[in-house]
């Protein structure tokens, strides 16, 4: 290590905070690649008697450095809290699992009894979960109370691995007479979707001691929400439920409302941006009215709730003396509805709890309502169809019962109903992974043929529709890649295609570039970022566009922040071009 690097490291370590059994290197931007790089960190750890908490957030730890730090931790049996979020910045995904395995093995060897494990903001993906799977199953985690895995890109596969590890930990700890009593679980922004959420729901139901669950922005629809609701019902100590920015629809909202009736300790409900709609809001209002006397915060913002349902919610909080905040912003109340809402709360002397209504969408007209209800029905039919097909498949293969909640199928009618045919227009109007696969092996050719590549807007729209169904599931991922390749190869090799206009339009639709025209940005950037990560590596992609794309994806942006794993993957690929 160069002398100037040693000086810089020494200056950083001088800022190290020590106290109350805690050793903190938080936010020091240490680049620990080799054993030599980590010498001073190791020294501090070894010399710290009674180490109970180690903070490594905001640094970057490589495989070799992790091994020697782990060696120092093998003698720290009193360690209880590992604050290890955001400590692999700039690392390849392949580096993270071995680093985590080394650190986890050290804790097991030390005989530590962890209370808190925080690995948030580490973009390790499904494979990264394997890196701490053994730790979770070990005696070191029998005492775990807080598990924080926010923004890690676990995906469905990682969610399933995590759920299995938690169940195994509970089984083993129960055999020792002290069952795992997890209190706080955090796993937002992980693309868990229905299958990942359902697997975790089964683990939650077994554990039964949860007090806080934070799982926002996970692409969970009503089957997964229903599974979680059933699990929450047997966790009577629950105080906080944060499922912001998932998709309940009224089915999921009604299931969750039934669960809320059984819970008595709830203080915070965050179902904002969850599309609970009016029926779901009324069901939740009934649950609030019947109990929840400790409720402090209720967030039903941006849920497509109409005026009457919103007023019903307001009326339900009349006797909630602990309530501090009611958020109904971004719904369909209209000016008159907003006034009525405020009047109701003023009548209860609770006007101060109402949050801003500045983003109210106004009263929804009949045409918009019919169109959205039609789309909702289409989505729900797709979900039910997928569930039924999966059930029939599993029944035919004689596999064990799936974790995903299934529709009850009439036992007298066991003949599978053939799926209706899908054409390109249907897929592009209402995209779903199942529809893309049902287009068959020629889907890439069909979509490319039917897209006018001389029209930049049509190419952008089609690309966004295709990428919106991206999943880590191999068949879907392959179909998305192949279809995208056919479309973009045709576009970029066309003499009439304007590449600069394409990238500009794409950035506008992604919400990364402002436009004079009012264009609604896509709701999630995960699919398009993961798809672009594939596109930029292909020979048809103009390398001259890479710096432009990199510049805009690097800029601070809330939508990008919610997809940090996909963003990291794309930036890493662009940097290597």
Coordinates of C-alpha atoms in Angstrom, one line a residue:
X1 CA 0.0 0.0 0.0
X2 CA 1.4 3.4 -1.0
X3 CA 2.4 5.8 1.9
X4 CA -0.2 8.3 0.9
X5 CA -2.9 5.6 1.0
X6 CA -1.8 4.6 4.5
X7 CA -2.0 8.3 5.6
X8 CA -5.5 8.6 4.2
X9 CA -6.6 5.4 5.9
X10 CA -5.1 6.6 9.2
X11 CA -7.0 9.8 8.9
X12 CA -10.2 8.0 8.3
X13 CA -9.7 5.6 11.2
X14 CA -9.0 8.6 13.5
X15 CA -12.7 9.4 13.0
X16 CA -13.7 5.9 14.2
X17 CA -16.3 6.1 16.9
X18 CA -16.0 4.0 20.0
X19 CA -18.4 3.7 22.9
X20 CA -21.1 1.6 24.5
X21 CA -19.6 -1.6 23.2
X22 CA -19.8 -0.2 19.6
X23 CA -16.9 0.1 17.1
X24 CA -18.0 2.2 14.1
X25 CA -16.3 2.7 10.7
X26 CA -19.5 4.1 9.3
X27 CA -19.3 6.3 6.3
X28 CA -15.5 6.4 6.1
X29 CA -15.4 5.3 2.4
X30 CA -12.6 2.8 3.2
X31 CA -11.5 0.7 0.2
X32 CA -10.5 -2.6 1.8
X33 CA -9.3 -4.9 -1.0
X34 CA -6.4 -6.8 0.5
X35 CA -5.3 -8.1 3.9
X36 CA -2.8 -5.2 4.0
X37 CA -5.6 -2.6 3.4
X38 CA -7.5 -4.0 6.4
X39 CA -4.6 -4.1 8.9
X40 CA -5.7 -1.0 10.8
X41 CA -9.4 -2.1 10.9
X42 CA -8.3 -5.5 12.2
X43 CA -6.1 -3.9 14.9
X44 CA -9.0 -1.8 16.2
X45 CA -11.3 -4.9 16.3
X46 CA -8.7 -7.1 18.1
X47 CA -8.0 -4.4 20.7
X48 CA -11.7 -3.7 21.4
X49 CA -12.7 -5.6 24.5
X50 CA -16.4 -6.4 24.9
X51 CA -17.3 -5.7 21.3
X52 CA -21.1 -5.8 21.0
X53 CA -21.8 -3.8 17.8
X54 CA -19.7 -3.4 14.6
X55 CA -20.6 -0.8 12.0
X56 CA -19.1 -1.2 8.6
X57 CA -21.6 0.8 6.6
X58 CA -20.5 3.1 3.8
X59 CA -17.2 1.3 3.0
X60 CA -16.3 -1.3 0.4
X61 CA -14.9 -4.7 1.5
X62 CA -13.3 -7.2 -0.9
X63 CA -13.0 -11.0 -0.5
X64 CA -9.4 -11.0 0.9
X65 CA -10.1 -8.1 3.3
X66 CA -13.3 -9.9 4.5
X67 CA -11.3 -13.0 5.3
X68 CA -8.8 -11.3 7.6
X69 CA -11.5 -9.2 9.2
X70 CA -13.4 -12.4 9.8
X71 CA -10.3 -13.9 11.5
X72 CA -10.3 -11.0 13.9
X73 CA -14.0 -11.6 14.6
X74 CA -13.6 -15.3 15.5
X75 CA -12.7 -14.2 19.1
X76 CA -15.6 -11.7 19.5
X77 CA -18.2 -13.9 21.2
X78 CA -20.0 -10.9 22.7
X79 CA -20.9 -9.4 19.3
X80 CA -24.6 -8.8 19.0
X81 CA -25.2 -6.2 16.3
X82 CA -23.8 -6.3 12.8
X83 CA -24.5 -3.0 10.9
X84 CA -23.2 -4.1 7.5
X85 CA -25.3 -2.2 5.0
X86 CA -23.8 -0.6 1.9
X87 CA -20.4 -2.2 2.4
X88 CA -19.8 -3.7 -1.1
X89 CA -19.9 -0.6 -3.3
X90 CA -18.3 -1.2 -6.6
X91 CA -17.8 -4.9 -6.0
X92 CA -18.7 -7.6 -8.6
X93 CA -21.7 -9.7 -7.6
X94 CA -19.4 -12.8 -7.5
X95 CA -17.3 -11.2 -4.8
X96 CA -20.1 -10.7 -2.3
X97 CA -21.1 -14.3 -1.4
X98 CA -17.6 -15.4 -0.4
X99 CA -17.1 -12.3 1.6
X100 CA -20.3 -12.9 3.5
X101 CA -19.5 -16.5 4.0
X102 CA -16.2 -15.6 5.6
X103 CA -17.8 -13.1 7.9
X104 CA -20.7 -15.4 8.8
X105 CA -18.4 -18.4 9.5
X106 CA -16.4 -16.2 11.9
X107 CA -19.6 -15.3 13.9
X108 CA -20.5 -19.0 14.1
X109 CA -16.9 -19.9 15.3
X110 CA -17.0 -17.1 17.9
X111 CA -20.2 -18.4 19.4
X112 CA -21.8 -15.0 18.9
X113 CA -25.5 -14.5 19.6
X114 CA -26.8 -11.9 17.3
X115 CA -29.7 -9.6 18.0
X116 CA -29.5 -7.5 14.8
X117 CA -28.2 -8.2 11.3
X118 CA -28.4 -5.4 8.7
X119 CA -27.2 -6.1 5.2
X120 CA -29.4 -3.5 3.5
X121 CA -28.3 -1.6 0.3
X122 CA -25.9 -4.4 -0.8
X123 CA -26.8 -5.4 -4.4
X124 CA -26.0 -9.0 -3.9
X125 CA -29.0 -10.6 -5.7
X126 CA -30.3 -14.1 -5.2
X127 CA -26.8 -15.6 -5.0
X128 CA -25.9 -13.2 -2.2
X129 CA -28.5 -14.8 0.1
X130 CA -26.6 -18.0 -0.2
X131 CA -23.7 -16.1 1.4
X132 CA -25.4 -15.7 4.7
X133 CA -27.8 -18.7 4.5
X134 CA -25.5 -20.8 6.8
X135 CA -25.3 -18.0 9.3
X136 CA -29.1 -17.7 9.5
X137 CA -29.4 -21.4 10.2
X138 CA -26.7 -21.4 12.9
X139 CA -26.9 -20.9 16.7
X140 CA -25.5 -17.4 16.1
X141 CA -29.0 -16.4 14.8
X142 CA -31.2 -18.3 17.3
X143 CA -31.4 -15.0 19.2
X144 CA -32.0 -12.7 16.2
X145 CA -34.6 -10.0 16.7
X146 CA -34.0 -7.7 13.8
X147 CA -33.2 -8.7 10.2
X148 CA -32.8 -5.9 7.7
X149 CA -32.3 -6.7 4.0
X150 CA -33.6 -3.6 2.3
X151 CA -32.7 -2.9 -1.3
X152 CA -30.6 -6.0 -2.0
X153 CA -32.1 -7.3 -5.3
X154 CA -32.9 -10.7 -3.8
X155 CA -35.7 -11.5 -6.3
X156 CA -38.0 -14.5 -6.0
X157 CA -35.2 -17.0 -5.7
X158 CA -33.5 -15.1 -2.9
X159 CA -36.8 -14.7 -1.1
X160 CA -37.3 -18.4 -1.2
X161 CA -33.8 -19.2 0.1
X162 CA -34.3 -16.6 2.9
X163 CA -37.7 -18.1 3.9
X164 CA -36.3 -21.6 4.0
X165 CA -33.3 -20.4 6.2
X166 CA -35.7 -18.7 8.6
X167 CA -37.8 -21.8 9.0
X168 CA -34.8 -23.9 9.6
X169 CA -33.5 -21.5 12.2
X170 CA -36.8 -21.6 14.0
X171 CA -36.9 -25.4 13.8
X172 CA -33.4 -25.8 15.2
X173 CA -33.8 -23.1 17.9
X174 CA -37.1 -24.6 19.0
X175 CA -35.4 -27.9 19.5
X176 CA -33.0 -26.1 21.9
X177 CA -36.0 -24.8 23.8
X178 CA -35.6 -21.1 22.7
X179 CA -37.4 -20.6 19.4
X180 CA -36.4 -17.8 17.1
X181 CA -38.3 -14.7 18.2
X182 CA -37.8 -12.3 15.3
X183 CA -39.4 -8.9 15.9
X184 CA -38.4 -6.7 13.0
X185 CA -38.2 -7.7 9.4
X186 CA -37.2 -5.3 6.6
X187 CA -37.0 -6.3 2.9
X188 CA -38.2 -3.5 0.8
X189 CA -37.1 -3.0 -2.9
X190 CA -36.3 -6.6 -3.5
X191 CA -38.6 -7.7 -6.4
X192 CA -39.9 -10.6 -4.2
X193 CA -43.2 -10.7 -6.2
X194 CA -45.9 -13.1 -5.3
X195 CA -43.8 -16.3 -5.0
X196 CA -41.1 -14.7 -2.8
X197 CA -43.6 -13.0 -0.6
X198 CA -45.7 -16.2 -0.2
X199 CA -42.6 -18.2 0.8
X200 CA -41.7 -15.6 3.4
X201 CA -45.4 -15.5 4.6
X202 CA -45.1 -19.2 5.5
X203 CA -41.9 -18.4 7.5
X204 CA -43.7 -15.5 9.3
X205 CA -46.6 -17.8 10.2
X206 CA -44.2 -20.2 11.8
X207 CA -42.3 -17.6 13.7
X208 CA -45.3 -15.7 15.1
X209 CA -43.4 -13.0 17.0
X210 CA -43.1 -10.2 14.5
X211 CA -43.7 -6.6 15.6
X212 CA -42.7 -4.7 12.4
X213 CA -42.7 -5.8 8.8
X214 CA -41.4 -3.5 6.1
X215 CA -41.8 -4.9 2.5
X216 CA -42.4 -1.9 0.2
X217 CA -41.8 -1.9 -3.5
X218 CA -41.7 -5.6 -4.1
X219 CA -44.1 -6.1 -7.1
X220 CA -46.5 -8.2 -4.9
X221 CA -50.0 -8.6 -6.2
X222 CA -53.1 -9.8 -4.4
X223 CA -52.1 -13.5 -4.1
X224 CA -49.0 -12.6 -2.3
X225 CA -50.7 -9.9 -0.3
X226 CA -53.4 -12.5 0.8
X227 CA -50.7 -14.9 1.9
X228 CA -49.0 -12.2 3.9
X229 CA -52.3 -11.2 5.5
X230 CA -52.9 -14.8 6.6
X231 CA -49.4 -14.9 8.2
X232 CA -49.9 -11.5 9.9
X233 CA -53.0 -12.8 11.5
X234 CA -50.9 -15.2 13.6
X235 CA -48.4 -12.6 14.6
X236 CA -50.5 -10.8 17.3
X237 CA -47.7 -8.5 18.4
X238 CA -47.6 -6.7 15.1
X239 CA -47.3 -2.9 15.4
X240 CA -46.1 -1.7 12.0
X241 CA -47.1 -3.0 8.6
X242 CA -45.4 -1.2 5.7
X243 CA -46.3 -2.6 2.3
X244 CA -46.1 0.7 0.3
X245 CA -46.1 0.5 -3.4
X246 CA -47.3 -3.0 -4.0
X247 CA -50.5 -3.9 -5.8
X248 CA -53.4 -5.0 -3.4
X249 CA -56.4 -4.4 -5.6
X250 CA -59.6 -4.8 -3.6
X251 CA -59.0 -8.6 -3.2
X252 CA -55.8 -8.1 -1.4
X253 CA -57.1 -5.1 0.6
X254 CA -60.2 -7.1 1.8
X255 CA -57.9 -10.0 2.9
X256 CA -55.7 -7.5 4.8
X257 CA -58.7 -5.8 6.4
X258 CA -59.8 -9.1 7.8
X259 CA -56.4 -9.6 9.3
X260 CA -56.4 -6.1 10.8
X261 CA -59.6 -7.0 12.7
X262 CA -57.6 -9.7 14.6
X263 CA -54.7 -7.5 15.5
X264 CA -54.8 -5.3 18.6
X265 CA -51.3 -3.7 18.7
X266 CA -51.2 -2.0 15.3
X267 CA -49.7 1.5 15.4
X268 CA -48.7 2.1 11.7
X269 CA -50.4 1.0 8.5
X270 CA -48.7 2.1 5.3
X271 CA -50.6 0.9 2.3
X272 CA -49.8 4.0 0.2
X273 CA -49.6 3.5 -3.6
X274 CA -51.1 0.0 -3.2
X275 CA -54.2 0.3 -5.4
X276 CA -56.5 -0.7 -2.6
X277 CA -59.3 1.1 -4.5
X278 CA -62.7 2.1 -3.0
X279 CA -63.9 -1.4 -2.0
X280 CA -60.6 -2.1 -0.3
X281 CA -60.6 1.3 1.5
X282 CA -64.1 0.7 2.9
X283 CA -63.0 -2.8 4.2
X284 CA -60.0 -1.3 5.9
X285 CA -62.1 1.5 7.3
X286 CA -64.4 -1.1 8.9
X287 CA -61.4 -2.8 10.5
X288 CA -60.2 0.5 11.8
X289 CA -63.6 1.4 13.2
X290 CA -64.0 -2.0 15.0
X291 CA -60.6 -1.7 16.8
X292 CA -57.0 -0.6 16.3
X293 CA -57.2 1.8 19.2
X294 CA -53.4 2.2 19.3
X295 CA -53.3 3.4 15.6
X296 CA -50.9 6.3 15.1
X297 CA -50.6 6.4 11.3
X298 CA -52.8 5.4 8.4
X299 CA -51.5 5.8 4.9
X300 CA -53.8 5.1 2.0
X301 CA -52.4 7.7 -0.4
X302 CA -52.4 7.2 -4.2
X303 CA -54.7 4.2 -4.0
X304 CA -57.4 5.2 -6.5
X305 CA -59.9 5.8 -3.7
X306 CA -63.1 7.8 -4.6
X307 CA -64.8 10.4 -2.5
X308 CA -67.4 8.3 -0.7
X309 CA -64.9 5.7 0.3
X310 CA -62.4 8.3 1.5
X311 CA -65.1 9.9 3.7
X312 CA -65.8 6.5 5.1
X313 CA -62.2 6.2 6.1
X314 CA -62.3 9.6 7.8
X315 CA -65.4 8.6 9.8
X316 CA -63.7 5.4 10.9
X317 CA -61.0 7.3 12.9
X318 CA -63.4 9.2 15.1
X319 CA -62.3 7.6 18.4
X320 CA -58.7 6.9 17.5
X321 CA -57.1 9.2 20.2
X322 CA -53.5 8.1 19.4
X323 CA -53.8 8.9 15.7
X324 CA -51.1 11.4 14.5
X325 CA -51.4 11.1 10.7
X326 CA -54.0 10.3 8.1
X327 CA -52.7 10.3 4.5
X328 CA -55.3 10.3 1.7
X329 CA -53.4 12.3 -0.8
X330 CA -53.4 11.4 -4.5
X331 CA -56.9 9.9 -4.6
X332 CA -60.1 10.8 -6.4
X333 CA -61.8 13.1 -4.0
X334 CA -62.3 16.3 -6.0
X335 CA -62.5 19.8 -4.6
X336 CA -65.8 19.2 -2.9
X337 CA -64.6 15.8 -1.5
X338 CA -61.5 17.4 0.0
X339 CA -63.6 20.0 1.7
X340 CA -66.0 17.4 3.1
X341 CA -63.1 15.3 4.4
X342 CA -61.7 18.3 6.3
X343 CA -65.1 19.1 7.7
X344 CA -65.6 15.6 9.0
X345 CA -62.2 15.7 10.8
X346 CA -62.8 19.2 12.1
X347 CA -66.0 17.8 13.6
X348 CA -63.9 15.2 15.5
X349 CA -61.4 17.9 16.4
X350 CA -58.8 15.9 14.4
X351 CA -58.2 18.3 11.5
X352 CA -54.5 18.4 12.4
X353 CA -53.9 14.7 11.6
X354 CA -54.8 15.1 7.9
X355 CA -51.9 15.2 5.5
X356 CA -51.6 17.3 2.4
X357 CA -54.2 16.8 -0.4
X358 CA -52.2 18.8 -2.9
X359 CA -51.9 15.8 -5.3
X360 CA -55.6 14.9 -5.4
X361 CA -56.6 13.6 -8.8
X362 CA -60.0 15.2 -8.8
X363 CA -63.2 13.3 -9.3
X364 CA -62.8 10.5 -11.7
X365 CA -65.1 10.6 -14.7
X366 CA -67.1 7.6 -15.9
X367 CA -65.0 6.9 -19.0
X368 CA -61.8 6.7 -17.0
X369 CA -63.5 4.6 -14.3
X370 CA -64.8 2.1 -16.8
X371 CA -61.4 1.8 -18.6
X372 CA -59.5 1.3 -15.3
X373 CA -62.0 -1.3 -14.1
X374 CA -61.6 -3.1 -17.4
X375 CA -57.8 -3.1 -17.0
X376 CA -58.1 -4.3 -13.4
X377 CA -60.4 -7.2 -14.4
X378 CA -58.0 -8.1 -17.2
X379 CA -55.1 -8.2 -14.7
X380 CA -57.0 -10.3 -12.2
X381 CA -58.1 -12.7 -14.8
X382 CA -54.4 -13.1 -15.9
X383 CA -53.3 -13.8 -12.3
X384 CA -56.1 -16.3 -11.7
X385 CA -55.3 -18.0 -15.0
X386 CA -51.6 -18.3 -14.1
X387 CA -52.5 -19.7 -10.6
X388 CA -54.8 -22.3 -12.1
X389 CA -52.3 -23.4 -14.7
X390 CA -49.6 -23.8 -12.1
X391 CA -51.9 -25.8 -9.9
X392 CA -52.9 -28.1 -12.7
X393 CA -49.2 -28.5 -13.6
X394 CA -48.2 -29.4 -10.1
X395 CA -51.2 -31.8 -9.7
X396 CA -50.1 -33.6 -12.9
X397 CA -46.5 -33.9 -11.8
X398 CA -47.5 -35.1 -8.3
X399 CA -45.3 -32.5 -6.6
X400 CA -45.9 -31.2 -3.1
X401 CA -48.4 -28.5 -2.6
X402 CA -47.0 -25.1 -3.8
X403 CA -46.6 -22.2 -1.3
X404 CA -48.6 -19.9 -3.5
X405 CA -52.3 -19.6 -2.5
X406 CA -54.5 -21.4 -5.2
X407 CA -58.0 -21.0 -6.3
X408 CA -60.3 -23.9 -5.2
X409 CA -61.0 -25.9 -8.3
X410 CA -64.2 -27.9 -8.4
X411 CA -63.1 -31.5 -7.9
X412 CA -65.7 -32.8 -10.3
X413 CA -64.2 -30.8 -13.2
X414 CA -60.6 -31.8 -13.5
X415 CA -60.3 -31.2 -17.2
X416 CA -57.8 -28.4 -17.9
X417 CA -59.5 -25.5 -19.8
X418 CA -57.3 -24.5 -22.8
X419 CA -55.9 -20.9 -22.6
X420 CA -57.4 -18.5 -25.1
X421 CA -55.0 -17.5 -27.9
X422 CA -52.9 -14.4 -27.5
X423 CA -51.8 -12.1 -30.3
X424 CA -49.2 -9.3 -30.4
X425 CA -51.8 -6.6 -30.0
X426 CA -53.3 -8.2 -26.9
X427 CA -49.8 -8.6 -25.3
X428 CA -48.8 -5.0 -26.0
X429 CA -52.2 -3.7 -24.7
X430 CA -52.0 -5.6 -21.5
X431 CA -48.4 -7.0 -21.1
X432 CA -47.8 -10.0 -18.8
X433 CA -45.0 -12.7 -18.6
X434 CA -47.6 -15.4 -19.2
X435 CA -48.9 -13.7 -22.4
X436 CA -45.4 -13.2 -23.8
X437 CA -44.6 -16.9 -23.3
X438 CA -48.0 -17.9 -24.9
X439 CA -47.0 -16.0 -28.0
X440 CA -44.6 -18.9 -28.6
X441 CA -41.2 -19.3 -30.1
X442 CA -41.9 -16.8 -32.9
X443 CA -42.9 -14.0 -30.5
X444 CA -39.7 -12.1 -31.2
X445 CA -40.2 -12.2 -34.9
X446 CA -43.9 -11.3 -34.7
X447 CA -43.4 -8.3 -32.5
X448 CA -40.5 -7.0 -34.6
X449 CA -42.5 -7.4 -37.8
X450 CA -45.5 -5.6 -36.4
X451 CA -43.6 -2.6 -35.1
X452 CA -42.9 0.3 -37.4
X453 CA -39.3 1.0 -36.6
X454 CA -39.3 4.3 -38.5
X455 CA -41.5 5.6 -35.7
X456 CA -39.2 6.2 -32.7
X457 CA -42.1 6.6 -30.3
X458 CA -43.6 3.2 -31.3
X459 CA -40.2 1.5 -30.8
X460 CA -39.8 3.1 -27.3
X461 CA -43.3 2.2 -26.3
X462 CA -42.9 -1.4 -27.5
X463 CA -39.6 -1.8 -25.8
X464 CA -41.1 -0.5 -22.5
X465 CA -44.0 -2.9 -22.8
X466 CA -41.7 -5.9 -23.4
X467 CA -39.3 -5.0 -20.6
X468 CA -42.2 -4.4 -18.1
X469 CA -42.7 -8.2 -17.8
X470 CA -39.0 -8.9 -17.1
X471 CA -38.5 -11.5 -14.4
X472 CA -35.5 -13.5 -13.1
X473 CA -37.4 -16.6 -14.1
X474 CA -35.3 -18.1 -16.9
X475 CA -38.0 -18.7 -19.6
X476 CA -39.4 -15.1 -19.1
X477 CA -36.0 -13.5 -19.1
X478 CA -35.0 -15.4 -22.3
X479 CA -38.2 -14.4 -24.0
X480 CA -37.7 -10.8 -23.0
X481 CA -34.1 -10.8 -24.3
X482 CA -34.9 -12.5 -27.6
X483 CA -37.9 -10.2 -28.3
X484 CA -35.9 -7.1 -27.4
X485 CA -33.0 -8.2 -29.6
X486 CA -35.3 -8.7 -32.6
X487 CA -36.9 -5.4 -32.2
X488 CA -33.8 -3.3 -31.4
X489 CA -31.7 -5.0 -34.1
X490 CA -34.3 -4.2 -36.7
X491 CA -34.5 -0.6 -35.4
X492 CA -30.8 0.2 -35.1
X493 CA -29.9 -1.3 -38.4
X494 CA -32.6 0.6 -40.2
X495 CA -31.3 3.6 -42.3
X496 CA -34.4 5.7 -41.3
X497 CA -34.1 5.1 -37.5
X498 CA -32.9 8.1 -35.5
X499 CA -30.8 6.7 -32.6
X500 CA -30.5 10.0 -30.8
X501 CA -34.2 10.7 -30.9
X502 CA -34.7 7.1 -29.6
X503 CA -32.5 7.6 -26.5
X504 CA -34.1 11.0 -25.8
X505 CA -37.6 9.6 -25.9
X506 CA -36.6 6.6 -23.8
X507 CA -35.1 8.8 -21.1
X508 CA -38.3 10.9 -21.1
X509 CA -40.5 7.9 -20.7
X510 CA -38.3 6.6 -17.9
X511 CA -38.7 9.9 -16.1
X512 CA -35.0 10.8 -16.3
X513 CA -35.4 13.7 -18.7
X514 CA -38.0 16.4 -18.7
X515 CA -40.2 17.1 -21.7
X516 CA -42.4 20.0 -22.7
X517 CA -45.2 17.5 -23.4
X518 CA -46.9 15.8 -20.4
X519 CA -45.7 12.2 -20.7
X520 CA -46.4 9.8 -17.8
X521 CA -43.2 7.9 -16.8
X522 CA -43.3 4.2 -16.4
X523 CA -44.3 3.1 -12.9
X524 CA -41.1 1.0 -12.3
X525 CA -37.7 1.2 -13.9
X526 CA -36.6 -2.3 -12.8
X527 CA -37.6 -4.1 -16.0
X528 CA -36.2 -1.5 -18.5
X529 CA -32.9 -1.2 -16.5
X530 CA -32.4 -5.0 -16.5
X531 CA -33.4 -5.2 -20.2
X532 CA -31.0 -2.3 -21.1
X533 CA -28.3 -4.1 -19.3
X534 CA -28.7 -6.9 -21.9
X535 CA -29.2 -4.5 -24.9
X536 CA -26.0 -2.4 -24.4
X537 CA -23.9 -5.6 -24.6
X538 CA -25.2 -6.5 -28.0
X539 CA -23.4 -5.8 -31.3
X540 CA -26.3 -3.8 -32.7
X541 CA -26.3 -1.3 -29.9
X542 CA -24.5 2.0 -30.9
X543 CA -21.7 2.5 -28.4
X544 CA -22.0 6.2 -28.9
X545 CA -25.2 6.1 -26.9
X546 CA -23.5 4.5 -23.8
X547 CA -22.1 7.8 -22.3
X548 CA -25.5 9.5 -22.6
X549 CA -27.3 6.6 -21.0
X550 CA -24.6 6.4 -18.2
X551 CA -24.9 10.1 -17.5
X552 CA -28.6 10.0 -16.9
X553 CA -28.7 6.7 -15.0
X554 CA -25.9 8.1 -12.7
X555 CA -27.9 11.2 -11.7
X556 CA -29.8 11.2 -8.4
X557 CA -33.4 10.1 -9.0
X558 CA -36.0 8.6 -6.7
X559 CA -37.2 6.1 -9.3
X560 CA -33.7 4.9 -9.8
X561 CA -33.0 4.8 -6.1
X562 CA -35.8 2.3 -5.7
X563 CA -34.1 0.0 -8.3
X564 CA -30.5 0.3 -7.1
X565 CA -29.6 -3.3 -7.9
X566 CA -30.7 -3.0 -11.5
X567 CA -29.1 0.5 -11.7
X568 CA -25.8 -0.9 -10.4
X569 CA -25.8 -3.7 -12.9
X570 CA -26.4 -1.4 -15.8
X571 CA -23.8 1.1 -14.7
X572 CA -21.3 -1.6 -14.2
X573 CA -21.9 -3.0 -17.7
X574 CA -21.7 0.5 -19.3
X575 CA -18.4 1.2 -17.5
X576 CA -16.9 -2.0 -19.0
X577 CA -17.9 -1.2 -22.6

